[in-house]
Each structure stands twice: as structure tokens, then as C-alpha cells.
Amino acid sequence: MAAVRGVVTCVRVSAAFYSTRSAGRTPLSQKWTVLQQNARRFSTNQSGRAYIWPATAVGVACGLTAGAALYLTRRKNPVGAKSAPTFEHDPTPGGFRTNLPEFSLQEVSRHKTKADRIWITYKSGVYDITEFVESHPGGSSKILLAAGGAVEPFWAMYAVHKDNPEVFELLEPLRIGNISRKDLIEMQRTKKSDPNDPFASEPGRHPALAPSSSKPFNAEPPAELLVDNYITPNELFFVRNHLPVPQVDMKNYVLTVGGEGLKKHSFTLDELKEKFKHRKMVATIQCAGNRRSNMMEVKKIKGLSWGIAAISNAEWTGVFLSDILAHLGLADPEKRGELKHVQFEGLDLDPEKAPYGGSIPIEKALDPSGDVLLAWDMNGEPLSRDHGFPLRVIAPGIIGARQVKWLSKVWVSPDESPSHWQQNDYKGFAPQVDWDTVDFKKSPAIQEYPVQSAICEPKDGAVWDNEEEVTVRGYAYSGGGREIIRVDVSADGGKTWHPTELVAKPNQGYNRTWAWTLWEADVPLPKDSKGKEVELCAKAVDSAYNTQPESFKPYWNLRGVVANAWHRVHIKVEDDEDN
Ligand SMILES: Nc1nc2c(c(=O)[nH]1)N[C@H]1C(S)=C(S)[C@@H](COP(=O)(O)O)O[C@H]1N2
Ligand SMILES: [Mo]
């Protein structure tokens, strides 16, 4: 029974996902703008030399090729076997059936909605799951995440599917054909790559991560999957890369640690693991650009149009940065002198060979209660390439931008990191400051994040079929280790507020609360909501009694950072006549 429920759960998540997913996809025109901005940024910020990244051209060319091609390269190889497919009759689930018709992957990808019929693939098989999805009206469906493509990457997240005969019993009768031989062969061939493309060796990604930019890769998971898990599964953890993912050869990898007036040390990963005590900690990472798309509703902003899911939560294993700094002789405050910042460098390089970098205040780094980690492990697995293999900074309570991935250097200095991202990005300004008047020196680099919350379910635009109450779920998180003490939800645009239950919250201590809180509430709908649109709002309160601003307008900023006004979601309460 549990297995069947599991299947049904996986068969949840409404088709709304797909509509939002395509609605959220950056239009080509906008991609152009982003690419041009990138090119311009690189031409103005490094040396003044006009420089157009070859990736700009490659990126645009790729953007223009059919989605099918992109789809092909992003999906995992569902055929599995290394050898060429034989195309003999194979009666096992998902096996090639010589008596069934063939469909190209492009054809499969056109079947994502009830109207077009909903198709998925499993191994070599093509299945029409339209009726299956429909026969479970109680829950909308996670299987729709796989609509028009392979189901394997989604099944991989639910243990219940692993070689489960019950699952195949449900699936096999829905078999309508095979993936075309041509596509099956193509799926097995290793990815061809352009040697001039700095992004040629990017890792594979989970198809549920909807990219807001693919080169560099930036993507957030569907919000409804985010709140399904207190600990975000690694493959769904949002990714924010400014540059191509570096390829790290562990034979040559060392971490350099030192600083002005200090002795320089270098450690291999094994030496770090041997020398220092291992620590485990659950911490949320949020990009300072999270919810930029909400702020953009006030006025346009240059930058990735992040939704509400540029935030994720994981358990990290590593060593305390404070232990390493103590090893350098910095534990004694007397000895610190003019040293004020700890700078980090990554192995990812911009076109001028300058590394990504960031820094944090030395007080945070030295404080054992600051819990800054150099981490090699995420949820019990070595860091994936996207998340910083082999080592990254986890500076909990601080914005993502300072949590440098692919860490190569830790440097203690009187100055902040000289990197572009510390100096000329990730800073806030007053609403009147525009790109003609902005002076990045006038604003401090963001470190701690203000209090944040968002509604993950229902989604904006959802149709709700209960006129009495609405079930609202979301996350809340604050920077600086401040705990979430309350989340309030309104179903009338903020006139009246209802308490929520904090269903999953950390217990990490005063000003040391690094992990998010998930909350849920059944909120009564206003009288006579039937057939009308309702505005849901959420706001959180942290342990410093800070709360979220009502609107973005008075603090809109040109970089679209720290966007934390009340999150508003509009739903339509179904009228009986709609049926
Ligand atoms: N070396 C390096 N570190 C980096 C970045 C980067 O582009 N290069 N991006 C930063 C930003 S802006 C964020 S929000 C976080 C995102 O971490 P994630 O991709 O593991 O979610 O990584 C930070 N660390
Ligand atoms: Mo970020």
C-alpha cells in the first residue's frame, strides 16, 4: 500500500508546474540581454580591454537550437548499458519491443499536457500516462515533472521506485511504443563538445532544475519539491555559478592558507581531514538574488530572474575555519592587528583568468560559534562538481556569494576580497540609484541576510477547489543565525493574519540557527471567495523581531538583492460552474 501511495505521491504535482516552468523560462530576447551584459561586464570590469567571451556566441547559438537538442544533452542516459543497443525484443520493463511503434524524443516532448496527452519514457519505452494521472484527482502529480521526457531522474529521488514490481505493474500496461532507434543510439553516444566552449565540460544536471541561465549554469528547483524535504536532496539543491565549473584534478589539489604577515601553509584534502576535527552542520544557503523576480514586478532589474527557490538546505561536513586560523596563530585577538577580513578564492576563472572570490569579516571567521566550515561533504556525499568539489566555504547566516566553491585559497587581510563579486556586485542601494549614478564603493558588501519567507504551495495562478480554507506551505529563514519565531499568513491580501505551524525547524541555539524553518497552515478563505481571486501573503518574524517589509517599492535596488517583501500568491477559488 505504501508503495502505491508512493507512486501516487510521485504522480502528484499539477500541470501548473509545466506551465510555470515554461512561463519562467527566459525568453530568447532576455537571454541576449543577459549574455550581452555578461560580455560587457567582462569588458569593463577587468582590464578595460574589449573582450567578448566566445561563450556569448556559443551560448546564443545553443539557445537558438531546438529545445530537443538541449533536452537530449541534459537528460540522463536512460538506456544504461554501455554497449550499442541491439534492438532485439526485450520483454523486461522498459525494454525495446520489436512489435511496438517508435517515437522520436522530440515527438515525446510534445506530450506534456492532458490536451496533448501526457507521455513519459522509461529506458527504451514510451508510455502514455494521461489516464493514470487523471485517475488520481486527489493529488496533483509529481510524475508530471517528467511529462514529455524520462522518468528515471525523478524515480531516482523516491526509493519506492527502485526495481519495484508494483510500479512496473502500473506502468507497463500504459506502454505505447519505443524511443526511436536513432534517438536511442544518440542517447548512448558521449556528448560531443566544442573545444572552444569554456562550458564544454559542465556536469550533468537534474531535469527538475529549471535553468534561468545555462552558461553559466544557474537553476532553482520547483518550489513544491523544495518544501517536500527539510534537507534538500543534492540533485535538487539550487545552483548559482558565475563562471564555468572548473575541472579539479585531485592529484594536484591543495588549499593554500595564509595572510598578510602570516606563514603560508598548504594542505591536501587528506591533510585537512587528518589535521582538524570534523564537524557536521545543517545550514541553508540563499542567494542574495533570491526572489529578484518578485522585486522586478516594481521595476525592471538587470540580472537573473530568480524565483523563490534560490535557496536550499543541506547537512555539511568539514572542518572549522576557526580551527585552521588558530593553527595560523590567529586565535589570540592581540595578534590580529590590522587583519580584518578572510578572503576566499575559487578555482573557477573568468575570461581574464581572475578567480571567483569573496570575503567575510574576521570576527565571523574566528568565532567558533560562527560555525564557518570548509566543507567537502554535502548530505553524506562528496560535494558534486556544481556545488564546489572538492571543498567549499559554508559561512552560515551569510549570503551565498561569500560561500566560495572550488576553494583554492584562504587569505587573511586588512582588506575585503578584491573580486568583482565582493566589490561591484551583491550590494544594495536606495531606489533612486540607477546604473548611471551607482558608485559601488558607497555601499558595503552584503554579509548577513535579512528575514525571508515564501509560499511554495499553492503556486501563483493555481485553481483551488475548496471554498472554506486553503492549505499554504512554505519556508522561512533569517541571516546571522537568527531563528524564525513566527510565520503569519493572510488570505485577504494582508488585512487579517493567521498563525502557521512551524512543521520543521532547527534547534541550533541562540544566534546560531543556520537552517531554515518549514511552515504550514490551513487558512480560512474570506466569505464568498467562490469564483474569485484570492491574494495569499506570508511574512516571517525572526528572533530579533525583525519582519519582512510589506512591499518592494520603498527599497527596490538596481541589483535586485535582498528581495524579502511579503510573498504574495494569487489563487482562484473554483466555482462549481467551472466544472
Ligand atoms: N567559486 C565560486 N563560488 C561561488 C559562486 C561562484 O560562482 N564561484 N557562486 C556563489 C553564489 S552567488 C552563491 S548564491 C552560492 C551558491 O551555491 P550553490 O551553487 O552550491 O547553491 O555559491 C557561491 N559560491
Ligand atoms: Mo548568489
Coordinates of C-alpha atoms and ligand atoms in Angstrom, one line a residue:
M1 CA 0.0 0.0 0.0
A2 CA 2.8 2.3 1.0
A3 CA 4.4 1.6 -2.4
V4 CA 1.2 2.5 -4.2
R5 CA 0.9 5.7 -2.2
G6 CA 4.5 6.4 -3.0
V7 CA 3.6 6.1 -6.7
V8 CA 0.6 8.3 -6.3
T9 CA 2.7 10.8 -4.5
C10 CA 5.1 10.8 -7.3
V11 CA 2.2 11.1 -9.7
R12 CA 1.3 14.3 -7.9
V13 CA 2.2 18.0 -8.7
S14 CA -0.1 19.7 -11.0
A15 CA 0.4 20.5 -14.7
A16 CA 0.8 24.0 -13.3
F17 CA 4.5 23.0 -12.9
Y18 CA 4.9 22.8 -16.6
S19 CA 3.0 26.0 -17.3
T20 CA 5.1 27.9 -14.7
R21 CA 8.2 26.1 -15.9
S22 CA 7.7 27.3 -19.5
A23 CA 6.4 30.7 -18.3
G24 CA 9.5 31.0 -16.2
R25 CA 11.8 30.1 -19.0
T26 CA 13.8 33.2 -20.1
P27 CA 12.7 34.4 -23.5
L28 CA 15.4 34.5 -26.0
S29 CA 15.4 38.3 -26.2
Q30 CA 16.1 38.4 -22.5
K31 CA 18.9 35.8 -22.8
W32 CA 20.5 38.0 -25.4
T33 CA 20.4 40.9 -22.9
V34 CA 22.0 38.7 -20.1
L35 CA 24.7 37.5 -22.5
Q36 CA 25.4 41.0 -23.6
Q37 CA 25.5 42.2 -20.0
N38 CA 28.0 39.4 -19.3
A39 CA 30.1 40.3 -22.2
R40 CA 30.0 44.0 -21.2
R41 CA 30.8 43.2 -17.6
F42 CA 33.8 41.3 -18.6
S43 CA 34.9 44.0 -21.0
T44 CA 34.6 46.8 -18.4
N45 CA 35.5 45.3 -15.1
Q46 CA 38.7 43.5 -15.7
S47 CA 41.2 45.5 -17.7
G48 CA 39.1 47.7 -19.9
R49 CA 40.1 45.7 -22.9
A50 CA 37.1 45.0 -25.2
Y51 CA 36.5 41.3 -24.7
I52 CA 33.7 39.2 -26.0
W53 CA 33.5 35.9 -24.4
P54 CA 33.4 33.2 -27.1
A55 CA 30.7 31.6 -24.9
T56 CA 28.4 34.5 -25.8
A57 CA 28.3 33.4 -29.4
V58 CA 28.3 29.8 -28.5
G59 CA 25.6 30.4 -25.9
V60 CA 23.4 32.2 -28.3
A61 CA 23.8 29.6 -31.0
C62 CA 22.9 26.9 -28.5
G63 CA 20.0 29.0 -27.3
L64 CA 18.7 29.0 -30.8
T65 CA 19.0 25.3 -31.4
A66 CA 15.8 23.3 -30.7
G67 CA 14.9 22.6 -27.1
A68 CA 15.1 18.9 -28.1
A69 CA 18.8 19.0 -28.5
L70 CA 19.2 20.7 -25.1
Y71 CA 16.9 18.2 -23.7
L72 CA 18.9 15.3 -25.0
T73 CA 22.1 16.5 -23.5
R74 CA 20.5 17.3 -20.1
R75 CA 18.7 14.0 -19.6
K76 CA 20.5 11.1 -18.1
N77 CA 21.1 8.2 -20.3
P78 CA 18.2 6.0 -19.7
V79 CA 19.4 3.1 -21.8
G80 CA 22.0 2.4 -19.2
A81 CA 24.1 -0.1 -21.0
K82 CA 27.5 0.9 -22.3
S83 CA 27.4 -1.2 -25.4
A84 CA 25.4 -0.1 -28.5
P85 CA 21.7 -1.0 -28.3
T86 CA 20.9 -4.3 -30.1
F87 CA 17.2 -3.6 -30.8
E88 CA 16.2 -7.2 -30.1
H89 CA 12.9 -7.9 -28.4
D90 CA 13.3 -7.3 -24.7
P91 CA 10.3 -8.2 -22.5
T92 CA 11.6 -6.6 -19.3
P93 CA 10.1 -3.3 -18.1
G94 CA 11.3 -0.5 -20.3
G95 CA 12.9 -3.0 -22.8
F96 CA 12.9 -2.5 -26.5
R97 CA 9.7 -4.1 -28.0
T98 CA 10.0 -5.1 -31.7
N99 CA 6.2 -5.1 -32.0
L100 CA 5.6 -1.5 -31.0
P101 CA 5.9 1.7 -32.9
E102 CA 8.8 4.1 -32.4
F103 CA 8.6 7.8 -31.4
S104 CA 11.4 10.4 -31.6
L105 CA 12.3 12.2 -28.3
Q106 CA 11.1 15.3 -29.9
E107 CA 7.7 13.8 -30.5
V108 CA 7.6 12.6 -26.9
S109 CA 8.5 16.1 -25.7
R110 CA 5.3 17.4 -27.3
H111 CA 3.2 15.4 -24.9
K112 CA 3.2 17.3 -21.6
T113 CA -0.5 18.2 -21.0
K114 CA -3.8 16.5 -20.8
A115 CA -4.8 18.0 -24.1
D116 CA -1.8 16.7 -25.9
R117 CA -1.8 13.5 -23.8
I118 CA 0.9 13.0 -21.2
W119 CA 3.8 10.8 -22.3
I120 CA 6.9 9.7 -20.4
T121 CA 9.8 7.4 -21.2
Y122 CA 11.4 4.7 -19.1
K123 CA 14.6 3.1 -20.5
S124 CA 13.6 2.4 -24.2
G125 CA 9.8 2.6 -23.5
V126 CA 7.3 5.3 -24.2
Y127 CA 4.2 5.4 -22.0
D128 CA 1.0 7.3 -22.2
I129 CA 0.2 8.1 -18.6
T130 CA -2.7 10.5 -19.2
E131 CA -5.4 8.3 -17.7
F132 CA -3.2 7.2 -14.8
V133 CA -2.6 10.8 -13.8
E134 CA -6.3 11.6 -14.1
S135 CA -7.4 8.6 -12.0
H136 CA -5.8 10.2 -9.0
P137 CA -7.6 13.6 -8.8
G138 CA -7.0 13.7 -5.0
G139 CA -3.5 14.7 -5.6
S140 CA -2.0 16.6 -8.4
S141 CA 1.2 15.0 -9.5
K142 CA 4.9 14.7 -9.3
I143 CA 5.0 12.4 -12.3
L144 CA 4.1 15.5 -14.3
L145 CA 7.6 16.7 -13.6
A146 CA 8.7 14.0 -16.0
A147 CA 6.0 14.7 -18.6
G148 CA 7.4 14.7 -22.1
G149 CA 10.7 13.1 -21.0
A150 CA 12.4 10.5 -19.0
V151 CA 11.0 9.3 -15.7
E152 CA 14.3 7.9 -14.3
P153 CA 15.8 11.0 -12.8
F154 CA 12.6 11.6 -10.8
W155 CA 12.3 8.0 -9.7
A156 CA 15.8 8.2 -8.5
M157 CA 14.6 10.5 -5.8
Y158 CA 12.0 8.1 -4.5
A159 CA 13.4 4.9 -3.1
V160 CA 10.0 3.2 -3.5
H161 CA 10.5 3.1 -7.3
K162 CA 13.8 1.2 -7.2
D163 CA 13.1 -2.1 -9.0
N164 CA 9.6 -2.1 -7.5
P165 CA 7.4 -4.6 -9.3
E166 CA 4.3 -2.8 -8.2
V167 CA 5.5 0.3 -10.0
F168 CA 6.1 -1.7 -13.2
E169 CA 2.7 -3.4 -12.9
L170 CA 1.1 0.1 -13.0
L171 CA 3.4 1.4 -15.7
E172 CA 3.8 -1.4 -18.3
P173 CA 0.1 -1.5 -19.3
L174 CA 0.5 2.1 -20.4
R175 CA 3.2 1.3 -22.8
I176 CA 2.6 2.7 -26.3
G177 CA 5.9 2.3 -28.0
N178 CA 9.7 2.7 -28.1
I179 CA 12.0 5.6 -28.3
S180 CA 13.2 5.7 -31.9
R181 CA 16.3 3.7 -32.7
K182 CA 18.0 6.9 -33.9
D183 CA 17.5 8.6 -30.6
L184 CA 18.4 5.6 -28.6
I185 CA 21.8 5.4 -30.4
E186 CA 22.2 9.2 -29.9
M187 CA 21.5 8.9 -26.2
Q188 CA 24.3 6.4 -25.8
R189 CA 26.9 8.4 -27.6
T190 CA 29.0 10.5 -25.4
K191 CA 28.3 14.2 -25.5
K192 CA 30.1 15.9 -28.4
S193 CA 31.6 19.1 -27.2
D194 CA 33.0 22.2 -28.7
P195 CA 36.7 22.5 -27.5
N196 CA 36.4 26.3 -27.7
D197 CA 33.4 26.4 -25.4
P198 CA 34.5 27.1 -21.8
F199 CA 31.4 25.3 -20.7
A200 CA 32.2 22.1 -22.7
S201 CA 32.8 20.1 -19.6
E202 CA 29.9 21.0 -17.4
P203 CA 28.4 18.3 -15.3
G204 CA 25.0 16.7 -15.9
R205 CA 22.1 18.2 -14.0
H206 CA 18.7 17.0 -12.8
P207 CA 16.0 17.9 -15.3
A208 CA 13.8 19.3 -12.5
L209 CA 16.3 22.2 -12.1
A210 CA 14.8 24.8 -14.4
P211 CA 17.8 26.9 -15.5
S212 CA 17.4 30.7 -15.6
S213 CA 20.8 30.6 -17.4
S214 CA 22.6 27.5 -18.8
K215 CA 26.0 29.0 -19.4
P216 CA 27.0 29.7 -16.7
F217 CA 24.5 27.3 -15.1
N218 CA 22.0 28.8 -12.8
A219 CA 18.9 26.9 -11.7
E220 CA 16.4 26.5 -8.9
P221 CA 14.2 23.5 -8.1
P222 CA 10.4 23.6 -8.4
A223 CA 9.2 25.3 -5.2
E224 CA 6.8 22.5 -4.4
L225 CA 9.6 20.0 -4.3
L226 CA 11.7 22.3 -2.1
V227 CA 9.2 22.2 0.8
D228 CA 8.8 18.5 0.4
N229 CA 12.1 17.9 2.1
Y230 CA 13.6 19.5 5.1
I231 CA 17.0 18.6 3.8
T232 CA 17.1 19.4 0.1
P233 CA 18.2 16.4 -2.0
N234 CA 21.6 17.1 -3.5
E235 CA 20.4 16.9 -7.1
L236 CA 17.7 19.5 -6.4
F237 CA 19.8 22.0 -4.5
F238 CA 19.8 25.3 -6.4
V239 CA 22.9 26.1 -8.4
R240 CA 24.4 29.5 -8.7
N241 CA 27.6 29.6 -10.9
H242 CA 29.1 32.8 -12.3
L243 CA 31.6 31.0 -14.4
P244 CA 32.3 27.6 -16.0
V245 CA 32.6 24.8 -13.5
P246 CA 36.3 24.0 -13.1
Q247 CA 37.7 20.5 -13.5
V248 CA 39.7 19.7 -10.5
D249 CA 42.5 17.1 -10.6
M250 CA 42.8 15.8 -7.1
K251 CA 46.5 14.8 -7.8
N252 CA 47.3 18.5 -7.8
Y253 CA 44.7 19.9 -5.5
V254 CA 45.9 21.9 -2.5
L255 CA 44.3 24.5 -0.3
T256 CA 46.6 27.5 0.3
V257 CA 46.1 29.2 3.7
G258 CA 47.9 32.3 4.9
G259 CA 47.6 36.0 5.1
E260 CA 49.5 39.2 5.4
G261 CA 52.4 38.8 7.8
L262 CA 51.5 35.1 8.3
K263 CA 53.2 31.9 7.4
K264 CA 51.8 30.2 4.4
H265 CA 50.6 26.6 4.6
S266 CA 49.2 24.3 2.0
F267 CA 47.0 21.3 2.7
T268 CA 45.9 18.5 0.5
L269 CA 42.3 17.5 1.2
D270 CA 43.5 14.4 3.1
E271 CA 45.8 16.6 5.2
L272 CA 42.9 18.9 6.1
K273 CA 40.8 15.8 7.0
E274 CA 43.6 14.4 9.2
K275 CA 44.7 17.6 11.0
F276 CA 41.5 19.1 12.0
K277 CA 38.4 17.9 13.9
H278 CA 35.5 17.0 11.6
R279 CA 32.2 19.0 12.1
K280 CA 28.7 18.4 10.8
M281 CA 26.2 21.2 10.5
V282 CA 22.9 21.8 8.8
A283 CA 22.8 25.1 7.0
T284 CA 20.7 26.9 4.5
I285 CA 22.3 28.7 1.6
Q286 CA 20.3 31.5 0.0
C287 CA 21.5 33.6 -3.0
A288 CA 21.2 37.3 -2.3
G289 CA 19.3 37.4 -5.6
N290 CA 16.6 35.1 -4.4
R291 CA 13.1 36.4 -5.3
R292 CA 14.6 39.0 -7.6
S293 CA 11.7 38.3 -10.0
N294 CA 9.3 39.5 -7.3
M295 CA 11.2 42.7 -6.9
M296 CA 11.2 43.1 -10.7
E297 CA 7.5 43.5 -10.6
V298 CA 8.1 47.0 -9.3
K299 CA 10.7 48.0 -11.9
K300 CA 13.0 46.1 -14.2
I301 CA 16.3 44.8 -12.9
K302 CA 19.3 43.5 -14.8
G303 CA 20.2 40.1 -13.6
L304 CA 18.9 36.5 -13.4
S305 CA 15.2 36.4 -12.8
W306 CA 15.3 34.2 -9.7
G307 CA 12.0 32.9 -8.4
I308 CA 11.5 31.9 -4.8
A309 CA 13.8 28.8 -4.8
A310 CA 17.3 30.2 -5.0
I311 CA 17.6 28.7 -1.5
S312 CA 18.2 25.2 -0.3
N313 CA 19.2 23.4 2.9
A314 CA 21.8 20.7 3.5
E315 CA 24.0 19.0 6.1
W316 CA 27.6 19.8 5.5
T317 CA 30.7 18.1 6.8
G318 CA 34.1 19.8 7.1
V319 CA 36.5 21.5 9.4
F320 CA 36.0 24.8 11.3
L321 CA 37.7 27.7 9.6
S322 CA 38.4 29.0 13.2
D323 CA 40.5 25.8 13.8
I324 CA 42.6 26.5 10.7
L325 CA 43.0 30.1 11.6
A326 CA 44.0 29.1 15.2
H327 CA 46.7 26.9 13.5
L328 CA 48.0 30.1 11.8
G329 CA 48.3 31.6 15.3
L330 CA 45.3 33.9 14.9
A331 CA 43.3 32.7 17.9
D332 CA 44.8 35.4 20.1
P333 CA 43.0 38.7 19.3
E334 CA 46.2 40.7 20.2
K335 CA 47.9 39.2 17.3
R336 CA 45.3 40.1 14.8
G337 CA 46.4 43.7 14.4
E338 CA 45.1 45.2 11.2
L339 CA 43.7 41.9 9.8
K340 CA 40.0 42.4 9.3
H341 CA 38.8 40.1 6.6
V342 CA 39.2 36.5 5.5
Q343 CA 39.3 36.2 1.7
F344 CA 38.4 33.2 -0.3
E345 CA 39.3 32.2 -3.9
G346 CA 37.8 29.6 -6.1
L347 CA 39.3 27.6 -8.9
D348 CA 36.8 28.9 -11.4
L349 CA 38.3 31.6 -13.6
D350 CA 36.8 34.4 -15.6
P351 CA 38.0 35.0 -19.2
E352 CA 40.8 37.2 -17.8
K353 CA 41.9 34.3 -15.5
A354 CA 40.8 36.1 -12.4
P355 CA 39.2 33.6 -9.9
Y356 CA 35.8 34.0 -8.3
G357 CA 36.2 35.3 -4.8
G358 CA 34.6 36.7 -1.7
S359 CA 35.4 37.5 1.9
I360 CA 33.8 37.6 5.3
P361 CA 34.7 39.6 8.4
I362 CA 37.4 38.1 10.5
E363 CA 35.2 38.1 13.6
K364 CA 32.8 35.7 11.9
A365 CA 35.7 33.5 10.7
L366 CA 37.4 33.3 14.1
D367 CA 34.3 32.8 16.2
P368 CA 33.9 29.1 17.0
S369 CA 30.2 29.9 17.4
G370 CA 30.2 31.4 13.9
D371 CA 30.4 27.8 12.6
V372 CA 32.2 28.7 9.4
L373 CA 33.2 25.4 7.7
L374 CA 35.4 24.4 4.9
A375 CA 33.2 21.5 3.8
W376 CA 33.9 18.5 1.5
D377 CA 30.7 16.7 2.0
M378 CA 27.0 17.5 1.4
N379 CA 24.3 15.3 2.8
G380 CA 26.8 12.4 3.2
E381 CA 28.2 12.6 -0.3
P382 CA 31.3 14.3 -1.5
L383 CA 30.4 17.7 -3.0
S384 CA 29.2 17.5 -6.5
R385 CA 31.0 19.5 -9.2
D386 CA 28.3 22.1 -9.3
H387 CA 28.4 22.6 -5.5
G388 CA 32.2 23.1 -5.3
F389 CA 34.0 19.8 -5.4
P390 CA 36.3 19.2 -3.6
L391 CA 36.0 21.9 -1.0
R392 CA 33.8 24.9 -0.3
V393 CA 33.2 27.5 2.3
I394 CA 30.0 27.3 4.3
A395 CA 29.6 30.6 6.1
P396 CA 26.2 30.1 7.7
G397 CA 23.9 33.0 8.1
I398 CA 25.8 34.9 5.3
I399 CA 24.6 35.3 1.7
G400 CA 25.6 32.5 -0.8
A401 CA 28.0 34.7 -2.7
R402 CA 30.6 34.5 0.1
Q403 CA 30.4 30.7 0.4
V404 CA 33.1 30.2 -2.2
K405 CA 33.1 26.9 -4.0
W406 CA 36.1 25.0 -5.5
L407 CA 38.1 26.7 -2.7
S408 CA 41.8 27.1 -3.5
K409 CA 42.9 29.9 -1.2
V410 CA 42.1 31.3 2.3
W411 CA 43.8 34.6 2.9
V412 CA 43.6 36.9 5.9
S413 CA 43.9 40.5 5.1
P414 CA 43.2 44.1 6.2
D415 CA 41.1 44.3 3.0
E416 CA 38.0 42.7 1.6
S417 CA 38.3 40.4 -1.4
P418 CA 39.3 42.4 -4.4
S419 CA 36.9 40.3 -6.6
H420 CA 34.3 41.8 -8.8
W421 CA 31.6 40.0 -6.8
Q422 CA 32.7 41.5 -3.5
Q423 CA 33.4 45.0 -4.8
N424 CA 31.0 45.6 -7.6
D425 CA 28.1 43.3 -7.1
Y426 CA 26.0 41.9 -4.2
K427 CA 25.5 45.3 -2.7
G428 CA 22.2 47.2 -2.0
F429 CA 21.4 50.8 -2.9
A430 CA 18.5 53.2 -2.4
P431 CA 15.7 53.1 -5.1
Q432 CA 16.8 56.3 -6.8
V433 CA 20.3 55.0 -7.5
D434 CA 20.5 53.8 -11.2
W435 CA 23.2 52.5 -13.4
D436 CA 24.3 56.0 -14.4
T437 CA 24.7 57.2 -10.8
V438 CA 25.7 54.0 -8.9
D439 CA 29.1 54.1 -7.1
F440 CA 29.7 50.6 -5.7
K441 CA 32.3 52.0 -3.2
K442 CA 29.5 53.7 -1.4
S443 CA 27.7 50.6 -0.2
P444 CA 29.1 47.8 2.0
A445 CA 29.1 44.2 0.7
I446 CA 26.1 42.3 1.9
Q447 CA 27.0 39.7 4.5
E448 CA 24.1 38.6 6.7
Y449 CA 20.7 38.2 5.1
P450 CA 17.5 39.8 6.4
V451 CA 14.5 37.7 7.4
Q452 CA 12.8 35.9 4.5
S453 CA 9.9 33.7 3.8
A454 CA 7.9 32.4 0.8
I455 CA 4.8 30.5 -0.1
C456 CA 5.8 27.4 -2.1
E457 CA 2.3 25.9 -2.3
P458 CA -0.1 26.7 -3.8
K459 CA 1.6 28.3 -6.7
D460 CA 0.7 31.6 -8.2
G461 CA -2.2 31.2 -10.6
A462 CA -3.4 27.9 -9.0
V463 CA -7.1 27.0 -9.1
W464 CA -8.2 26.0 -5.6
D465 CA -11.2 23.6 -5.2
N466 CA -12.2 24.2 -1.6
E467 CA -14.1 27.3 -0.7
E468 CA -13.6 27.0 3.0
E469 CA -9.9 27.0 3.5
V470 CA -6.6 26.9 1.7
T471 CA -3.5 24.8 2.7
V472 CA -0.4 27.0 2.5
R473 CA 3.1 25.7 2.8
G474 CA 6.5 27.5 2.6
Y475 CA 9.9 28.2 4.1
A476 CA 11.3 30.9 6.3
Y477 CA 14.9 31.8 7.0
S478 CA 16.9 34.6 8.5
G479 CA 20.5 35.5 8.3
G480 CA 23.1 35.9 11.1
G481 CA 21.9 32.8 12.9
R482 CA 18.6 34.4 13.9
E483 CA 15.9 31.9 14.5
I484 CA 12.4 32.0 12.9
I485 CA 10.0 32.6 15.8
R486 CA 6.7 33.0 13.8
V487 CA 5.3 33.0 10.3
D488 CA 1.9 34.6 9.6
V489 CA -0.2 34.1 6.5
S490 CA -3.1 36.1 5.1
A491 CA -5.8 35.1 2.6
D492 CA -7.1 38.6 2.1
G493 CA -4.1 40.5 0.9
G494 CA -2.8 41.3 4.4
K495 CA -5.9 42.6 6.1
T496 CA -6.2 39.6 8.5
W497 CA -3.4 37.2 9.5
H498 CA -3.4 33.6 10.6
P499 CA -0.7 31.7 12.5
T500 CA 1.1 28.9 10.8
E501 CA 2.6 25.8 12.3
L502 CA 6.4 25.6 12.1
V503 CA 6.4 22.0 11.0
A504 CA 10.2 21.5 10.6
K505 CA 12.6 23.7 12.5
P506 CA 16.2 23.6 13.6
N507 CA 17.3 23.5 17.2
Q508 CA 20.7 25.0 16.9
G509 CA 20.9 27.7 19.6
Y510 CA 20.8 31.4 20.1
N511 CA 22.1 33.3 17.1
R512 CA 23.4 30.0 15.8
T513 CA 20.3 29.0 13.9
W514 CA 21.7 28.3 10.4
A515 CA 19.0 26.2 8.9
W516 CA 15.6 27.2 7.6
T517 CA 12.1 26.5 9.0
L518 CA 9.3 25.0 7.0
W519 CA 5.8 26.0 7.9
E520 CA 2.2 25.1 7.0
A521 CA -1.3 26.4 7.7
D522 CA -4.9 25.8 6.8
V523 CA -6.1 29.3 6.3
P524 CA -9.8 30.1 6.2
L525 CA -10.8 31.8 2.9
P526 CA -12.8 35.0 3.0
K527 CA -16.6 34.6 2.7
D528 CA -17.9 34.5 -0.8
S529 CA -14.5 33.6 -2.3
K530 CA -16.1 31.2 -4.8
G531 CA -15.1 32.0 -8.3
K532 CA -12.9 34.9 -7.2
E533 CA -9.2 35.5 -7.0
V534 CA -7.6 35.5 -3.5
E535 CA -4.3 37.0 -2.6
L536 CA -2.3 35.0 -0.1
C537 CA 0.6 36.7 1.7
A538 CA 3.2 35.4 4.1
K539 CA 5.7 37.1 6.4
A540 CA 8.1 35.8 8.9
V541 CA 9.5 37.2 12.2
D542 CA 13.0 36.3 13.4
S543 CA 14.4 36.2 16.9
A544 CA 15.5 39.8 16.7
Y545 CA 11.8 40.6 16.0
N546 CA 12.7 41.8 12.5
T547 CA 10.0 41.1 10.0
Q548 CA 9.6 41.5 6.2
P549 CA 8.6 44.7 4.6
E550 CA 5.1 45.0 3.1
S551 CA 6.2 45.9 -0.4
F552 CA 9.3 46.2 -2.5
K553 CA 8.7 49.7 -3.7
P554 CA 10.5 51.7 -1.0
Y555 CA 13.6 49.6 -1.2
W556 CA 13.8 48.4 -4.8
N557 CA 17.5 48.3 -5.7
L558 CA 19.2 48.1 -9.0
R559 CA 20.9 44.8 -8.3
G560 CA 17.7 43.2 -7.1
V561 CA 19.3 41.9 -3.9
V562 CA 17.8 41.1 -0.5
A563 CA 14.3 40.9 -2.0
N564 CA 12.3 39.9 1.1
A565 CA 9.0 41.8 1.0
W566 CA 5.8 39.8 1.9
H567 CA 5.5 37.0 -0.6
R568 CA 2.2 37.2 -2.4
V569 CA 0.5 34.4 -4.4
H570 CA -2.8 34.7 -6.2
I571 CA -5.1 31.8 -6.5
K572 CA -8.5 31.3 -8.0
V573 CA -11.1 29.7 -5.9
E574 CA -13.0 27.3 -8.1
D575 CA -16.7 28.0 -8.8
D576 CA -18.9 24.9 -9.1
E577 CA -19.8 26.1 -12.5
D578 CA -16.2 25.9 -13.6
N579 CA -16.5 22.1 -13.6
Ligands
LIG1 N1 33.9 29.7 -6.8 C1 32.6 30.1 -6.8 N2 31.9 30.1 -5.6 C2 30.6 30.5 -5.6 C3 30.0 31.0 -6.7 C4 30.7 31.0 -7.9 O1 30.2 31.4 -9.0 N3 32.0 30.6 -7.9 N4 28.7 31.5 -6.6 C5 28.3 31.9 -5.3 C6 26.9 32.3 -5.1 S1 26.5 33.8 -5.7 C7 26.0 31.5 -4.5 S2 24.5 32.0 -4.2 C8 26.4 30.2 -3.9 C9 25.5 29.1 -4.5 O2 25.9 27.9 -4.0 P1 25.3 26.6 -4.7 O3 25.5 26.7 -6.2 O4 26.0 25.4 -4.1 O5 23.8 26.6 -4.4 O6 27.8 29.9 -4.3 C10 28.7 30.9 -4.2 N5 30.0 30.4 -4.4
MO2 MO 24.3 34.3 -5.1

